[in-house]
Amino acid sequence: MTRRDGPDLILAVDVKRPAEAERILDPLKGNLRYVKIGPRLFAAGGMRFVRRVIRAGFSVFLDLKLHDIPNTVAEAVDLFARNGIWALTLHASGGEEMLRAAGSAKVGAGSALMLLGVTVLTSMDQRSLDMTSPGSGLQGTILSRARLCEDCGLDGIVCSPRDLPLIVPRFTDRLVTVVPGIRDGQGVQDDQKRTASLEDALEMGADYVVIGRPIVRAPLPLEAMSAYSERLERWRGNNGY
Ligand code: C5P
């Protein structure tokens, strides 16, 4: 299921208000395809805002990371699947029944919605995983959750760029990889712990890279966006796309 037309960029438009998001998105119409909407903006703008973004020509990745009992998740997936959402996240730790219920709801809605399992948050390292799931190795947890996503018929997973060497050789062509935690430079700059640069993530086989704060919190977001787009285009050009 790896993208034949090369990797692409998803802008995580993590701002407070729909109007602020639209100020960033309006000038990007035609140049940017994928937009990620998270819980804060979804809470502020609801489906009405999401539909406006879709009508403006963007493919919406709704990153709500659903994690609930199977019936509740299936009902939410059914609604999103009928509303033209491009991709939706679920926590793989929600378990087999929950993931299968989500898949059935999508099929029942006759939708092309892409269901993505979050393996382990990119803000978590071994220490934080030890606190929630004592005794679980980070790599083993990521792998077993990715396998579960595949078995349950999900389209892809969200993982850290650092997980790609583990994931790509095992799941290429079967799971799309959506990769946040894109940062230039070394060291912790914010809550993201397992990070890599855009080029390193692409080199390691990311299908989609998710970039938020380095663009939306830049002093000039549109300039930051075009700098990332140019880097992506350069990489695609150098790699035969
Ligand atoms: O601002 P930043 O570039 O860190 O944005 C990354 C985005 O990807 C955020 O919206 C965050 O919620 C999301 N995300 C993540 N790690 C995951 C899943 C989603 O950082 N495992």
XYZ file of C-alpha atoms and ligand atoms in Angstrom:
262
model
C 0.000 0.000 0.000
C 3.052 2.263 -0.199
C 2.361 5.401 -2.224
C 3.421 4.965 -5.841
C 3.433 8.718 -6.462
C 5.899 9.314 -3.655
C 5.608 10.534 -0.091
C 3.593 13.604 0.800
C 3.226 16.125 3.584
C 0.288 16.552 5.960
C -0.020 19.923 7.687
C -1.182 19.581 11.298
C -3.106 22.792 11.629
C -3.010 22.775 15.419
C -4.357 26.241 16.152
C -7.097 27.440 18.479
C -9.820 28.662 16.183
C -11.262 27.780 12.776
C -10.723 31.360 11.554
C -7.028 31.107 12.411
C -6.815 27.753 10.593
C -8.521 29.193 7.540
C -6.104 32.141 7.480
C -3.277 29.609 7.210
C -5.083 27.297 4.776
C -6.618 29.790 2.329
C -3.334 30.761 0.648
C -2.310 27.099 0.477
C -5.271 26.001 -1.664
C -3.952 24.162 -4.697
C -0.460 23.740 -3.194
C -1.247 21.579 -0.181
C -3.519 18.557 -0.241
C -3.551 17.045 3.255
C -4.647 18.801 6.420
C -4.702 17.250 9.869
C -7.360 18.464 12.299
C -6.858 17.526 15.944
C -9.164 17.527 18.973
C -8.859 21.213 19.884
C -9.779 22.544 16.456
C -12.442 19.867 16.052
C -13.966 20.882 19.376
C -13.922 24.509 18.294
C -15.258 24.075 14.761
C -17.023 20.713 14.700
C -18.133 18.938 11.536
C -19.286 22.214 10.033
C -15.679 23.478 9.982
C -14.404 20.087 8.761
C -16.871 20.172 5.848
C -15.713 23.708 4.957
C -12.105 22.522 4.801
C -13.145 19.598 2.581
C -15.166 21.919 0.325
C -12.073 24.136 0.014
C -10.394 21.146 -1.665
C -8.295 19.691 1.158
C -8.235 16.031 2.195
C -8.942 15.968 5.915
C -7.098 13.735 8.326
C -9.138 13.786 11.527
C -6.733 12.892 14.303
C -9.084 12.097 17.169
C -7.266 8.906 18.238
C -10.439 7.038 19.130
C -10.099 4.605 22.012
C -13.374 3.315 23.447
C -15.602 0.250 23.487
C -16.147 -1.287 20.024
C -19.746 -0.098 19.597
C -18.946 3.521 20.467
C -15.967 3.598 18.121
C -17.940 1.932 15.308
C -20.707 4.548 15.590
C -18.205 7.406 15.398
C -16.391 5.805 12.450
C -19.713 5.375 10.634
C -20.436 9.100 10.982
C -16.979 10.218 9.845
C -16.989 7.716 6.984
C -20.220 9.233 5.653
C -18.825 12.767 5.786
C -15.966 12.645 3.335
C -13.102 12.418 5.848
C -9.902 11.163 4.191
C -8.255 9.532 7.239
C -9.052 8.899 10.903
C -6.916 7.662 13.802
C -7.677 4.987 16.396
C -5.446 3.830 19.232
C -4.197 0.350 18.375
C -4.114 -0.293 22.124
C -7.946 -0.272 21.964
C -7.634 -3.912 20.961
C -8.739 -6.317 18.272
C -12.509 -6.037 18.743
C -12.420 -2.267 18.667
C -10.247 -2.184 15.538
C -12.390 -4.760 13.731
C -15.587 -2.901 14.657
C -14.082 0.268 13.201
C -13.180 -1.566 9.970
C -16.687 -3.015 9.646
C -18.265 0.393 10.200
C -16.163 1.875 7.434
C -17.041 -0.958 5.039
C -20.714 -0.659 6.020
C -20.633 3.026 5.133
C -19.169 2.175 1.706
C -16.406 4.684 2.308
C -12.773 5.022 1.257
C -11.926 6.479 4.676
C -8.398 5.497 5.623
C -8.222 4.025 9.128
C -4.889 4.528 10.871
C -3.789 2.854 14.084
C -1.649 4.810 16.523
C 0.977 2.345 17.754
C 2.833 4.244 20.515
C 2.638 8.031 20.695
C 5.758 9.750 19.387
C 5.837 11.724 22.639
C 6.402 8.472 24.582
C 9.730 6.832 25.210
C 10.587 3.626 27.065
C 10.330 5.402 30.413
C 6.822 6.716 29.773
C 5.705 3.350 28.367
C 7.012 1.623 31.509
C 4.681 3.782 33.584
C 1.519 2.861 31.616
C 2.452 -0.686 30.523
C 5.144 -2.015 32.872
C 7.341 -4.695 31.337
C 6.559 -3.825 27.713
C 9.508 -3.133 25.460
C 8.963 -0.136 23.204
C 9.941 -1.926 19.995
C 7.970 -5.086 20.779
C 4.899 -3.010 21.620
C 5.156 -1.035 18.384
C 5.562 -4.222 16.337
C 2.741 -6.128 17.987
C 0.384 -3.167 17.614
C 1.334 -2.734 13.956
C 0.652 -6.449 13.395
C -2.711 -6.112 15.103
C -3.595 -3.181 12.837
C -2.697 -5.249 9.793
C -4.647 -8.307 11.002
C -7.703 -6.159 11.674
C -7.608 -4.710 8.164
C -6.560 -1.151 8.990
C -5.026 0.847 6.157
C -2.008 2.122 7.993
C -0.349 3.194 11.187
C 0.941 6.346 12.803
C 4.476 5.895 14.077
C 7.611 7.813 14.944
C 10.277 8.242 12.246
C 12.560 6.246 14.558
C 10.150 3.286 14.255
C 10.385 3.182 10.465
C 13.420 0.838 10.249
C 11.389 -1.605 12.327
C 8.117 -1.151 10.440
C 8.979 -0.573 6.783
C 10.748 -3.904 6.015
C 7.941 -5.879 7.655
C 4.843 -4.038 6.459
C 5.733 -2.319 3.160
C 2.834 -2.474 0.701
C 0.477 -3.546 3.473
C 0.387 -0.617 5.877
C 0.713 3.048 4.969
C 3.012 4.908 7.374
C 1.971 8.323 8.668
C 4.852 9.897 10.542
C 4.774 12.825 12.987
C 7.745 13.835 15.141
C 9.475 15.730 12.327
C 12.129 18.029 13.749
C 15.353 19.556 12.514
C 18.256 19.515 14.940
C 19.085 17.474 17.968
C 17.708 17.428 21.489
C 14.277 17.840 22.943
C 12.660 21.071 21.734
C 9.134 20.246 22.957
C 7.072 17.162 23.867
C 8.149 15.097 20.825
C 10.825 12.623 21.928
C 11.396 10.197 19.052
C 12.048 12.574 16.171
C 13.923 12.874 12.856
C 14.366 15.469 10.147
C 12.063 15.530 7.128
C 14.738 14.078 4.848
C 15.664 11.304 7.304
C 12.002 10.321 7.694
C 11.580 10.196 3.899
C 14.801 8.236 3.525
C 13.545 5.694 6.069
C 10.368 5.160 4.050
C 7.634 7.429 5.467
C 4.593 7.588 3.172
C 3.197 10.745 4.787
C 5.018 13.085 7.152
C 2.958 15.145 9.582
C 4.316 18.581 10.443
C 2.614 20.955 12.841
C 4.358 23.405 15.147
C 7.497 23.883 13.026
C 5.090 25.427 10.480
C 2.057 26.810 12.316
C 4.126 28.322 15.140
C 6.842 29.692 12.869
C 7.010 33.500 12.766
C 5.952 33.264 9.094
C 3.919 30.044 8.682
C 3.451 30.335 4.912
C 7.176 30.760 4.342
C 7.881 27.825 6.655
C 5.334 25.756 4.727
C 6.926 26.553 1.364
C 10.398 25.772 2.723
C 9.170 22.299 3.749
C 7.370 21.819 0.408
C 10.565 22.703 -1.451
C 12.563 20.227 0.643
C 9.961 17.551 -0.102
C 10.034 18.325 -3.831
C 13.843 18.235 -3.842
C 13.823 14.835 -2.146
C 11.162 13.514 -4.528
C 13.165 14.796 -7.515
C 16.350 13.134 -6.233
C 14.502 9.880 -5.681
C 12.804 9.481 -9.025
C 9.257 10.631 -8.210
O 3.568 20.041 16.114
P 4.039 18.694 15.685
O 4.871 18.713 14.428
O 4.659 17.914 16.808
O 2.701 17.953 15.276
C 2.577 16.568 15.167
C 1.128 16.246 15.117
O 0.972 14.835 14.996
C 0.340 16.672 16.356
O -0.903 17.178 15.904
C 0.124 15.409 17.144
O -1.119 15.403 17.796
C 0.161 14.339 16.048
N 0.606 13.016 16.463
C 1.808 12.794 17.081
N 2.161 11.522 17.476
C 1.359 10.492 17.242
C 0.149 10.699 16.588
C -0.192 11.990 16.193
O 2.586 13.720 17.258
N 1.714 9.280 17.566
